[in-house]
């Protein structure tokens, strides 16, 4: 199975900050990497698919990049509604595997 | 709009089985594979498997072979996941997901 190592696990930031969250795969996943946001008690919401494609309706302050084994989610200017948990998903090979999650908290 | 409506929370006894449903609306049911995901506090997310509703083809995470059985009913646009021989390790929230969309989750609690 492909292991997805996500960092950091916790992140404290302020409104307006630029933040980055990373996922490192144990092998090349050919850009088959999605990013999700989950708020407490809610279903995850897909933000980015296949590394850098913004899901319809998601604000442009969210962006993704990467290749090979290393991928990044960037939020350019944090808004109050962005404080949530984020996780990555590789869908290059079965079984699909998730990163451990990053909890983004208000500083 | 696309919606995946899951069945309600379940409290079940160890050793029993449970069947969770996921009713799709707002899109053609056979357009997307239906995936199932397990979420436990502290253990993150695990992908269980998928089913293609068009022909019933399935793919499972080996870890869930024998634990989860995925089916789909095209006539009602509903996907199902049966979990068998339940133990406390199966207590979790289970999600269905198709394309970008996820159901609201179903809490399964295994307790005597």
Short mmCIF file of C-alpha atoms in Angstrom, two decimals:
data_model
loop_
_atom_site.label_atom_id
_atom_site.label_comp_id
_atom_site.label_asym_id
_atom_site.label_seq_id
_atom_site.Cartn_x
_atom_site.Cartn_y
_atom_site.Cartn_z
CA UNK A 1 0.00 0.00 0.00
CA UNK A 2 1.11 3.57 -0.66
CA UNK A 3 1.71 5.48 2.57
CA UNK A 4 0.71 9.14 2.63
CA UNK A 5 2.59 11.23 5.18
CA UNK A 6 0.85 14.52 5.78
CA UNK A 7 2.42 17.48 7.58
CA UNK A 8 1.95 19.29 9.78
CA UNK A 9 -0.65 17.48 11.87
CA UNK A 10 -1.65 20.74 13.55
CA UNK A 11 -1.29 24.28 12.31
CA UNK A 12 -2.14 27.51 14.13
CA UNK A 13 -2.64 30.53 11.91
CA UNK A 14 -4.43 33.85 11.72
CA UNK A 15 -6.96 35.27 9.30
CA UNK A 16 -5.09 36.58 6.28
CA UNK A 17 -2.13 34.21 6.65
CA UNK A 18 -0.78 32.12 3.81
CA UNK A 19 -0.54 28.46 4.78
CA UNK A 20 0.79 25.33 3.16
CA UNK A 21 0.02 21.70 3.92
CA UNK A 22 2.11 18.89 2.54
CA UNK A 23 1.57 15.26 1.60
CA UNK A 24 4.41 12.93 0.78
CA UNK A 25 3.71 9.59 -0.87
CA UNK A 26 5.84 6.50 -0.34
CA UNK A 27 6.07 6.15 -4.13
CA UNK A 28 5.23 8.09 -7.27
CA UNK A 29 1.49 8.72 -7.49
CA UNK A 30 1.53 10.44 -10.89
CA UNK A 31 -0.38 13.52 -9.69
CA UNK A 32 -3.42 11.45 -8.68
CA UNK A 33 -3.82 13.43 -5.50
CA UNK A 34 -6.94 15.10 -4.13
CA UNK A 35 -7.36 17.53 -1.24
CA UNK A 36 -10.39 17.67 1.06
CA UNK A 37 -11.68 19.93 3.79
CA UNK A 38 -13.72 18.54 6.66
CA UNK A 39 -15.51 20.48 9.37
CA UNK A 40 -16.63 18.86 12.59
CA UNK A 41 -19.64 16.63 12.07
CA UNK A 42 -19.75 17.22 8.32
CA UNK A 43 -18.87 15.23 5.24
CA UNK A 44 -15.55 16.01 3.59
CA UNK A 45 -15.61 18.49 0.73
CA UNK A 46 -13.30 18.04 -2.25
CA UNK A 47 -11.22 21.18 -2.86
CA UNK A 48 -8.65 20.07 -5.41
CA UNK A 49 -8.46 17.03 -7.67
CA UNK A 50 -5.53 15.57 -9.55
CA UNK A 51 -3.01 17.83 -7.84
CA UNK A 52 -3.99 21.24 -9.15
CA UNK A 53 -7.55 21.27 -10.45
CA UNK A 54 -9.86 23.49 -8.42
CA UNK A 55 -13.26 21.93 -7.73
CA UNK A 56 -16.17 23.99 -9.05
CA UNK A 57 -17.37 26.45 -6.45
CA UNK A 58 -14.19 26.41 -4.36
CA UNK A 59 -12.58 29.83 -3.85
CA UNK A 60 -9.43 30.58 -5.81
CA UNK A 61 -7.44 31.17 -2.60
CA UNK A 62 -7.08 27.36 -2.55
CA UNK A 63 -4.46 25.88 -4.86
CA UNK A 64 -2.53 22.68 -5.23
CA UNK A 65 0.82 21.73 -6.67
CA UNK A 66 3.26 18.89 -6.80
CA UNK A 67 4.46 15.88 -8.69
CA UNK A 68 6.03 12.51 -8.11
CA UNK A 69 5.84 11.91 -4.38
CA UNK A 70 5.47 15.46 -3.01
CA UNK A 71 2.29 17.54 -3.03
CA UNK A 72 1.16 20.80 -1.45
CA UNK A 73 -2.11 22.53 -0.68
CA UNK A 74 -1.82 26.29 -0.33
CA UNK A 75 -4.38 28.68 1.09
CA UNK A 76 -3.27 32.12 0.01
CA UNK A 77 -5.17 34.24 2.54
CA UNK A 78 -6.98 32.42 5.33
CA UNK A 79 -10.61 33.28 5.89
CA UNK A 80 -12.58 32.53 9.07
CA UNK A 81 -14.46 29.69 7.36
CA UNK A 82 -11.21 27.92 6.44
CA UNK A 83 -10.45 26.71 9.96
CA UNK A 84 -11.08 22.98 9.58
CA UNK A 85 -9.26 19.70 9.04
CA UNK A 86 -7.63 19.02 5.68
CA UNK A 87 -6.52 15.72 4.24
CA UNK A 88 -5.10 14.33 1.06
CA UNK A 89 -6.06 11.21 -0.87
CA UNK A 90 -3.99 9.32 -3.41
CA UNK A 91 -5.98 7.51 -6.08
CA UNK A 92 -3.14 6.33 -8.26
CA UNK A 93 -3.27 2.75 -7.09
CA UNK A 94 -5.40 0.44 -4.97
CA UNK A 95 -6.00 0.60 -2.15
CA UNK A 96 -6.54 4.33 -2.21
CA UNK A 97 -4.96 5.86 0.88
CA UNK A 98 -5.39 9.04 2.85
CA UNK A 99 -3.02 11.35 4.63
CA UNK A 100 -3.37 11.58 8.39
CA UNK A 101 -4.95 15.03 8.30
CA UNK A 102 -4.00 18.57 9.27
CA UNK A 103 -6.09 20.43 11.81
CA UNK A 104 -5.96 24.14 11.04
CA UNK A 105 -6.72 26.21 14.10
CA UNK A 106 -7.13 29.89 14.79
CA UNK A 107 -4.07 31.35 16.50
CA UNK B 1 -27.92 19.09 -7.29
CA UNK B 2 -26.05 15.92 -6.46
CA UNK B 3 -26.99 14.37 -3.14
CA UNK B 4 -25.97 11.18 -1.41
CA UNK B 5 -28.36 10.45 1.42
CA UNK B 6 -27.19 7.80 3.85
CA UNK B 7 -29.22 5.78 6.30
CA UNK B 8 -29.30 6.62 9.97
CA UNK B 9 -27.08 5.71 12.87
CA UNK B 10 -26.94 2.07 13.94
CA UNK B 11 -26.33 0.50 17.34
CA UNK B 12 -25.53 -3.17 16.82
CA UNK B 13 -24.29 -6.06 18.89
CA UNK B 14 -20.91 -7.73 18.49
CA UNK B 15 -21.01 -10.61 16.05
CA UNK B 16 -23.97 -9.23 14.12
CA UNK B 17 -24.18 -7.59 10.71
CA UNK B 18 -25.40 -4.22 9.54
CA UNK B 19 -26.39 -2.87 6.13
CA UNK B 20 -25.94 0.83 5.36
CA UNK B 21 -27.61 2.51 2.41
CA UNK B 22 -26.65 5.48 0.26
CA UNK B 23 -29.33 6.89 -2.02
CA UNK B 24 -28.05 8.96 -4.92
CA UNK B 25 -29.93 11.77 -6.63
CA UNK B 26 -29.17 14.63 -9.00
CA UNK B 27 -27.04 12.61 -11.40
CA UNK B 28 -27.09 9.41 -13.42
CA UNK B 29 -26.37 6.69 -10.88
CA UNK B 30 -24.18 4.72 -13.27
CA UNK B 31 -21.97 7.73 -14.11
CA UNK B 32 -19.72 7.34 -11.09
CA UNK B 33 -18.21 4.53 -9.11
CA UNK B 34 -19.52 4.54 -5.55
CA UNK B 35 -16.80 4.47 -2.94
CA UNK B 36 -17.05 3.68 0.75
CA UNK B 37 -14.78 5.12 3.40
CA UNK B 38 -14.35 4.45 7.13
CA UNK B 39 -13.50 7.20 9.59
CA UNK B 40 -12.53 6.56 13.17
CA UNK B 41 -11.39 9.24 15.62
CA UNK B 42 -7.64 9.02 15.90
CA UNK B 43 -7.34 6.47 13.09
CA UNK B 44 -8.08 8.76 10.21
CA UNK B 45 -9.70 7.63 7.01
CA UNK B 46 -9.59 4.27 5.30
CA UNK B 47 -10.82 3.47 1.83
CA UNK B 48 -12.96 0.32 1.92
CA UNK B 49 -13.69 -0.21 -1.76
CA UNK B 50 -15.84 0.78 -4.69
CA UNK B 51 -18.66 -0.56 -6.79
CA UNK B 52 -19.55 0.36 -10.33
CA UNK B 53 -23.37 0.52 -10.25
CA UNK B 54 -23.65 -0.13 -13.97
CA UNK B 55 -22.61 -3.76 -13.73
CA UNK B 56 -21.93 -4.41 -10.05
CA UNK B 57 -18.18 -4.75 -10.45
CA UNK B 58 -16.37 -4.22 -7.17
CA UNK B 59 -12.88 -3.56 -5.89
CA UNK B 60 -12.03 -3.96 -2.23
CA UNK B 61 -9.23 -2.91 0.02
CA UNK B 62 -7.80 -6.30 1.02
CA UNK B 63 -8.11 -5.26 4.64
CA UNK B 64 -11.90 -5.28 4.27
CA UNK B 65 -12.23 -8.54 2.33
CA UNK B 66 -14.76 -10.64 4.19
CA UNK B 67 -15.80 -7.66 6.31
CA UNK B 68 -17.56 -5.44 3.78
CA UNK B 69 -19.85 -6.38 0.90
CA UNK B 70 -20.84 -3.70 -1.60
CA UNK B 71 -23.98 -3.87 -3.72
CA UNK B 72 -26.01 -1.44 -5.78
CA UNK B 73 -29.61 -1.27 -6.99
CA UNK B 74 -29.93 0.68 -10.22
CA UNK B 75 -33.72 0.76 -10.00
CA UNK B 76 -33.61 2.83 -6.82
CA UNK B 77 -30.20 4.53 -7.37
CA UNK B 78 -29.10 3.16 -4.02
CA UNK B 79 -25.79 1.66 -2.99
CA UNK B 80 -25.38 -0.57 0.01
CA UNK B 81 -22.58 -1.72 2.22
CA UNK B 82 -23.01 -4.70 4.52
CA UNK B 83 -20.56 -5.14 7.37
CA UNK B 84 -20.41 -8.57 8.96
CA UNK B 85 -19.07 -10.20 12.14
CA UNK B 86 -18.96 -6.83 13.81
CA UNK B 87 -16.52 -6.03 16.60
CA UNK B 88 -15.70 -2.86 18.49
CA UNK B 89 -13.04 -2.17 15.81
CA UNK B 90 -15.88 -1.61 13.35
CA UNK B 91 -17.36 1.25 15.36
CA UNK B 92 -16.87 4.25 13.08
CA UNK B 93 -18.53 6.70 10.75
CA UNK B 94 -18.93 5.28 7.27
CA UNK B 95 -19.22 7.50 4.21
CA UNK B 96 -20.26 6.82 0.64
CA UNK B 97 -18.72 9.01 -2.05
CA UNK B 98 -19.21 9.44 -5.78
CA UNK B 99 -17.07 11.82 -7.81
CA UNK B 100 -16.63 14.97 -5.75
CA UNK B 101 -19.62 14.25 -3.54
CA UNK B 102 -19.88 12.53 -0.19
CA UNK B 103 -22.81 11.37 1.87
CA UNK B 104 -23.34 12.79 5.33
CA UNK B 105 -21.96 9.67 7.00
CA UNK B 106 -23.51 6.86 9.03
CA UNK B 107 -22.37 6.23 12.58
CA UNK B 108 -22.12 2.55 13.43
CA UNK B 109 -21.63 1.71 17.10
CA UNK B 110 -20.88 -1.87 18.04
CA UNK B 111 -21.73 -2.54 21.66
CA UNK B 112 -23.38 -5.21 23.74
#
